[in-house]
Amino acid sequence: VTATAPSPRPAPSSPALAPSPAATPSASAITWKPNVGFSFTSDDGVSRADRSFIRNALRQAVRLFPYPHRVDARKPTVAVFIHSTNGEMTRPNEIAEVRTQSIHVFVGTKGWRGAGPIQQRQAMFHEWVHVLQQLEASAIASPVWLIEGTAEWAAWDAMARLGFVERSDIRAFEVQAARSIDPDRRLRRFESQAFYEHDREGRNYALAYLAVDFLHPRRGWRTIIRFYASFVDGWQNAFADAFGVSLTRFYPKFERSRAAGFPP
Ligand SMILES: [Zn+2]
């Protein structure tokens, strides 16, 4: 995740933590119960404040996106590495990234240093959603804009659930950022790693957020996680099932909305 993100509001002093209970006891086998462990490793140069902030935000993320649903006696462990330098960063302008069952945070970067606590917390939630995507659908490559867009959408949604931000403020910010992307750069083109290229300001993340918002995940973050958990017949079928539209039909609809300036 890059550092570009809005911080429309100061954090309330005591955000209510209320992960909503599972809505429907439907046919799904999903048990929304957190079951994951962390191991934390920090470079010597990492401050105590950064360390405890990251630890706290990720533990909060687990409760906001309770994992796992698979019946698995083994509790997955996610390794968190907090780096004081940029040496191990794979892409420039990042503040954090996810590798195989691990999260890397680069607290020495300008991006992290320049971000406020809202952006930093949202970034940790974003990475946590990537971990869920990986645990649920590890081997299948789905479009990059969708991976980033669902992480971005679910992370801001979680910030809104906690009362840190208003959804309408986030959307307005993302619309503003996405409007400055060359209209010839269609969303479809960001199925590939091209998503990450020539995007110092992270505007492609805004476009991806709006694409997911346009999909209207009916049950919010649960729809998103369920989508990643249902790749058995390929992600294309899972997409249509989760969002009620095929990707082929979605693209032109979204581009029309985009051309109209993303009306609500
Ligand atoms: Zn990401």
PDB file of C-alpha atoms in Angstrom, residues 60-214:
ATOM      1  CA  GLN A  60      -7.784  -4.822  15.897  1.00  0.00           C
ATOM      2  CA  ALA A  61      -7.899  -5.924  12.249  1.00  0.00           C
ATOM      3  CA  VAL A  62      -8.250  -9.554  13.293  1.00  0.00           C
ATOM      4  CA  ARG A  63     -11.362  -8.702  15.281  1.00  0.00           C
ATOM      5  CA  LEU A  64     -12.746  -6.570  12.444  1.00  0.00           C
ATOM      6  CA  PHE A  65     -12.264  -9.310   9.858  1.00  0.00           C
ATOM      7  CA  PRO A  66     -12.550 -12.446  11.931  1.00  0.00           C
ATOM      8  CA  TYR A  67     -10.610 -15.275  10.372  1.00  0.00           C
ATOM      9  CA  PRO A  68     -10.716 -18.104   9.545  1.00  0.00           C
ATOM     10  CA  HIS A  69     -13.795 -19.901   8.394  1.00  0.00           C
ATOM     11  CA  ARG A  70     -12.068 -23.057   7.300  1.00  0.00           C
ATOM     12  CA  VAL A  71     -12.335 -25.912   9.727  1.00  0.00           C
ATOM     13  CA  ASP A  72      -8.709 -26.161  10.532  1.00  0.00           C
ATOM     14  CA  ALA A  73      -7.340 -27.112  13.901  1.00  0.00           C
ATOM     15  CA  ARG A  74      -4.117 -25.335  13.100  1.00  0.00           C
ATOM     16  CA  LYS A  75      -4.046 -21.675  13.925  1.00  0.00           C
ATOM     17  CA  PRO A  76      -2.233 -19.854  11.137  1.00  0.00           C
ATOM     18  CA  THR A  77       0.634 -17.654  12.261  1.00  0.00           C
ATOM     19  CA  VAL A  78       1.270 -14.450  10.403  1.00  0.00           C
ATOM     20  CA  ALA A  79       4.788 -13.069  10.729  1.00  0.00           C
ATOM     21  CA  VAL A  80       5.028  -9.304  11.022  1.00  0.00           C
ATOM     22  CA  PHE A  81       8.346  -7.618  10.236  1.00  0.00           C
ATOM     23  CA  ILE A  82       8.832  -3.975  11.088  1.00  0.00           C
ATOM     24  CA  HIS A  83      11.718  -2.495   9.134  1.00  0.00           C
ATOM     25  CA  SER A  84      13.477   0.715  10.080  1.00  0.00           C
ATOM     26  CA  THR A  85      14.977   1.103   6.586  1.00  0.00           C
ATOM     27  CA  ASN A  86      13.738   0.732   3.027  1.00  0.00           C
ATOM     28  CA  GLY A  87      16.289  -1.886   2.067  1.00  0.00           C
ATOM     29  CA  GLU A  88      13.832  -4.724   1.622  1.00  0.00           C
ATOM     30  CA  MET A  89      11.069  -2.824  -0.091  1.00  0.00           C
ATOM     31  CA  THR A  90      10.062  -4.362  -3.422  1.00  0.00           C
ATOM     32  CA  ARG A  91       8.249  -1.346  -4.837  1.00  0.00           C
ATOM     33  CA  PRO A  92       9.064   2.317  -4.334  1.00  0.00           C
ATOM     34  CA  ASN A  93       6.625   4.602  -2.494  1.00  0.00           C
ATOM     35  CA  GLU A  94       5.296   1.818  -0.357  1.00  0.00           C
ATOM     36  CA  ILE A  95       4.811   1.857   3.348  1.00  0.00           C
ATOM     37  CA  ALA A  96       3.860  -1.776   3.767  1.00  0.00           C
ATOM     38  CA  GLU A  97       3.463  -4.970   1.810  1.00  0.00           C
ATOM     39  CA  VAL A  98       2.369  -8.546   2.223  1.00  0.00           C
ATOM     40  CA  ARG A  99       4.415 -11.578   1.263  1.00  0.00           C
ATOM     41  CA  THR A 100       3.685 -15.222   1.973  1.00  0.00           C
ATOM     42  CA  GLN A 101       1.869 -15.226   5.293  1.00  0.00           C
ATOM     43  CA  SER A 102       3.858 -12.210   6.347  1.00  0.00           C
ATOM     44  CA  ILE A 103       3.389  -8.480   6.621  1.00  0.00           C
ATOM     45  CA  HIS A 104       6.250  -6.041   6.167  1.00  0.00           C
ATOM     46  CA  VAL A 105       5.976  -2.485   7.407  1.00  0.00           C
ATOM     47  CA  PHE A 106       8.553   0.164   6.529  1.00  0.00           C
ATOM     48  CA  VAL A 107       8.411   2.743   9.260  1.00  0.00           C
ATOM     49  CA  GLY A 108      11.510   4.585   8.061  1.00  0.00           C
ATOM     50  CA  THR A 109       9.872   5.643   4.808  1.00  0.00           C
ATOM     51  CA  LYS A 110       8.724   9.154   4.059  1.00  0.00           C
ATOM     52  CA  GLY A 111       5.310   7.662   3.427  1.00  0.00           C
ATOM     53  CA  TRP A 112       4.972   6.211   6.918  1.00  0.00           C
ATOM     54  CA  ARG A 113       6.520   9.235   8.599  1.00  0.00           C
ATOM     55  CA  GLY A 114       4.254  11.592   6.678  1.00  0.00           C
ATOM     56  CA  ALA A 115       1.071   9.628   7.280  1.00  0.00           C
ATOM     57  CA  GLY A 116      -1.222  10.397  10.171  1.00  0.00           C
ATOM     58  CA  PRO A 117      -2.549   7.728  12.533  1.00  0.00           C
ATOM     59  CA  ILE A 118      -5.724   7.369  10.438  1.00  0.00           C
ATOM     60  CA  GLN A 119      -3.758   6.557   7.295  1.00  0.00           C
ATOM     61  CA  GLN A 120      -1.370   4.305   9.184  1.00  0.00           C
ATOM     62  CA  ARG A 121      -4.165   2.326  10.782  1.00  0.00           C
ATOM     63  CA  GLN A 122      -6.016   2.046   7.485  1.00  0.00           C
ATOM     64  CA  ALA A 123      -2.786   0.824   5.890  1.00  0.00           C
ATOM     65  CA  MET A 124      -2.498  -1.947   8.482  1.00  0.00           C
ATOM     66  CA  PHE A 125      -6.112  -2.988   7.844  1.00  0.00           C
ATOM     67  CA  HIS A 126      -5.401  -2.952   4.092  1.00  0.00           C
ATOM     68  CA  GLU A 127      -2.465  -5.316   4.560  1.00  0.00           C
ATOM     69  CA  TRP A 128      -4.545  -7.530   6.795  1.00  0.00           C
ATOM     70  CA  VAL A 129      -7.141  -7.912   4.036  1.00  0.00           C
ATOM     71  CA  HIS A 130      -4.293  -9.019   1.745  1.00  0.00           C
ATOM     72  CA  VAL A 131      -3.425 -11.716   4.274  1.00  0.00           C
ATOM     73  CA  LEU A 132      -7.033 -12.918   4.200  1.00  0.00           C
ATOM     74  CA  GLN A 133      -7.013 -12.939   0.399  1.00  0.00           C
ATOM     75  CA  GLN A 134      -3.860 -14.994   0.495  1.00  0.00           C
ATOM     76  CA  LEU A 135      -5.111 -17.459   3.086  1.00  0.00           C
ATOM     77  CA  GLU A 136      -8.375 -17.918   1.194  1.00  0.00           C
ATOM     78  CA  ALA A 137      -7.270 -17.887  -2.415  1.00  0.00           C
ATOM     79  CA  SER A 138      -3.517 -18.254  -2.358  1.00  0.00           C
ATOM     80  CA  ALA A 139      -2.765 -19.861  -5.692  1.00  0.00           C
ATOM     81  CA  ILE A 140      -5.164 -18.065  -7.998  1.00  0.00           C
ATOM     82  CA  ALA A 141      -4.276 -14.845  -9.706  1.00  0.00           C
ATOM     83  CA  SER A 142      -7.242 -12.482  -9.883  1.00  0.00           C
ATOM     84  CA  PRO A 143      -7.106  -8.950 -11.313  1.00  0.00           C
ATOM     85  CA  VAL A 144      -4.682  -6.676  -9.507  1.00  0.00           C
ATOM     86  CA  TRP A 145      -7.169  -3.779  -9.361  1.00  0.00           C
ATOM     87  CA  LEU A 146      -9.608  -6.108  -7.610  1.00  0.00           C
ATOM     88  CA  ILE A 147      -7.039  -7.331  -5.082  1.00  0.00           C
ATOM     89  CA  GLU A 148      -6.060  -3.754  -4.252  1.00  0.00           C
ATOM     90  CA  GLY A 149      -9.563  -2.330  -4.551  1.00  0.00           C
ATOM     91  CA  THR A 150     -11.140  -4.843  -2.186  1.00  0.00           C
ATOM     92  CA  ALA A 151      -8.313  -4.318   0.333  1.00  0.00           C
ATOM     93  CA  GLU A 152      -8.713  -0.566   0.079  1.00  0.00           C
ATOM     94  CA  TRP A 153     -12.510  -0.652   0.274  1.00  0.00           C
ATOM     95  CA  ALA A 154     -12.665  -3.119   3.157  1.00  0.00           C
ATOM     96  CA  ALA A 155      -9.991  -1.221   5.103  1.00  0.00           C
ATOM     97  CA  TRP A 156     -11.777   2.142   4.798  1.00  0.00           C
ATOM     98  CA  ASP A 157     -15.044   0.409   5.544  1.00  0.00           C
ATOM     99  CA  ALA A 158     -13.471  -0.902   8.752  1.00  0.00           C
ATOM    100  CA  MET A 159     -12.279   2.607   9.624  1.00  0.00           C
ATOM    101  CA  ALA A 160     -15.855   3.812   9.119  1.00  0.00           C
ATOM    102  CA  ARG A 161     -17.186   0.930  11.252  1.00  0.00           C
ATOM    103  CA  LEU A 162     -14.872   2.132  14.016  1.00  0.00           C
ATOM    104  CA  GLY A 163     -16.086   5.706  13.647  1.00  0.00           C
ATOM    105  CA  PHE A 164     -12.730   7.102  12.520  1.00  0.00           C
ATOM    106  CA  VAL A 165     -14.016   8.358   9.159  1.00  0.00           C
ATOM    107  CA  GLU A 166     -17.218   8.971   7.234  1.00  0.00           C
ATOM    108  CA  ARG A 167     -17.770   6.835   4.151  1.00  0.00           C
ATOM    109  CA  SER A 168     -18.949   9.873   2.187  1.00  0.00           C
ATOM    110  CA  ASP A 169     -15.702  11.748   2.958  1.00  0.00           C
ATOM    111  CA  ILE A 170     -13.648   8.786   1.806  1.00  0.00           C
ATOM    112  CA  ARG A 171     -15.638   8.456  -1.395  1.00  0.00           C
ATOM    113  CA  ALA A 172     -15.316  12.181  -2.139  1.00  0.00           C
ATOM    114  CA  PHE A 173     -11.564  11.962  -1.663  1.00  0.00           C
ATOM    115  CA  GLU A 174     -11.255   8.903  -3.895  1.00  0.00           C
ATOM    116  CA  VAL A 175     -13.396  10.514  -6.607  1.00  0.00           C
ATOM    117  CA  GLN A 176     -11.160  13.545  -6.603  1.00  0.00           C
ATOM    118  CA  ALA A 177      -8.019  11.428  -6.881  1.00  0.00           C
ATOM    119  CA  ALA A 178      -9.424   9.106  -9.550  1.00  0.00           C
ATOM    120  CA  ARG A 179     -10.640  11.966 -11.729  1.00  0.00           C
ATOM    121  CA  SER A 180      -7.078  12.997 -12.387  1.00  0.00           C
ATOM    122  CA  ILE A 181      -6.178   9.645 -13.965  1.00  0.00           C
ATOM    123  CA  ASP A 182      -5.952   9.713 -17.738  1.00  0.00           C
ATOM    124  CA  PRO A 183      -9.391   8.462 -18.894  1.00  0.00           C
ATOM    125  CA  ASP A 184      -7.715   6.325 -21.538  1.00  0.00           C
ATOM    126  CA  ARG A 185      -6.225   4.221 -18.780  1.00  0.00           C
ATOM    127  CA  ARG A 186      -9.156   1.870 -18.462  1.00  0.00           C
ATOM    128  CA  LEU A 187      -9.741  -0.225 -15.378  1.00  0.00           C
ATOM    129  CA  ARG A 188      -9.414  -3.388 -17.453  1.00  0.00           C
ATOM    130  CA  ARG A 189      -5.798  -2.519 -18.122  1.00  0.00           C
ATOM    131  CA  PHE A 190      -5.091  -2.697 -14.396  1.00  0.00           C
ATOM    132  CA  GLU A 191      -5.778  -6.404 -14.244  1.00  0.00           C
ATOM    133  CA  SER A 192      -2.010  -6.725 -14.609  1.00  0.00           C
ATOM    134  CA  GLN A 193       0.965  -5.412 -12.658  1.00  0.00           C
ATOM    135  CA  ALA A 194       0.592  -2.237 -14.739  1.00  0.00           C
ATOM    136  CA  PHE A 195      -1.581  -1.183 -11.824  1.00  0.00           C
ATOM    137  CA  TYR A 196       1.572  -0.362  -9.851  1.00  0.00           C
ATOM    138  CA  GLU A 197       3.414   1.486 -12.599  1.00  0.00           C
ATOM    139  CA  HIS A 198       3.644   5.251 -12.949  1.00  0.00           C
ATOM    140  CA  ASP A 199       1.516   5.838  -9.893  1.00  0.00           C
ATOM    141  CA  ARG A 200       3.578   7.744  -7.360  1.00  0.00           C
ATOM    142  CA  GLU A 201       0.502   9.273  -5.774  1.00  0.00           C
ATOM    143  CA  GLY A 202      -1.447   6.059  -5.481  1.00  0.00           C
ATOM    144  CA  ARG A 203      -4.315   7.274  -7.659  1.00  0.00           C
ATOM    145  CA  ASN A 204      -4.862   3.840  -9.112  1.00  0.00           C
ATOM    146  CA  TYR A 205      -5.829   2.757  -5.603  1.00  0.00           C
ATOM    147  CA  ALA A 206      -8.548   5.393  -5.678  1.00  0.00           C
ATOM    148  CA  LEU A 207      -9.857   4.076  -8.989  1.00  0.00           C
ATOM    149  CA  ALA A 208      -9.805   0.527  -7.632  1.00  0.00           C
ATOM    150  CA  TYR A 209     -11.644   1.648  -4.486  1.00  0.00           C
ATOM    151  CA  LEU A 210     -14.371   3.247  -6.614  1.00  0.00           C
ATOM    152  CA  ALA A 211     -14.658   0.153  -8.791  1.00  0.00           C
ATOM    153  CA  VAL A 212     -15.310  -1.986  -5.716  1.00  0.00           C
ATOM    154  CA  ASP A 213     -17.684   0.635  -4.342  1.00  0.00           C
ATOM    155  CA  PHE A 214     -19.538   0.497  -7.673  1.00  0.00           C
TER     156      PHE A 214
END
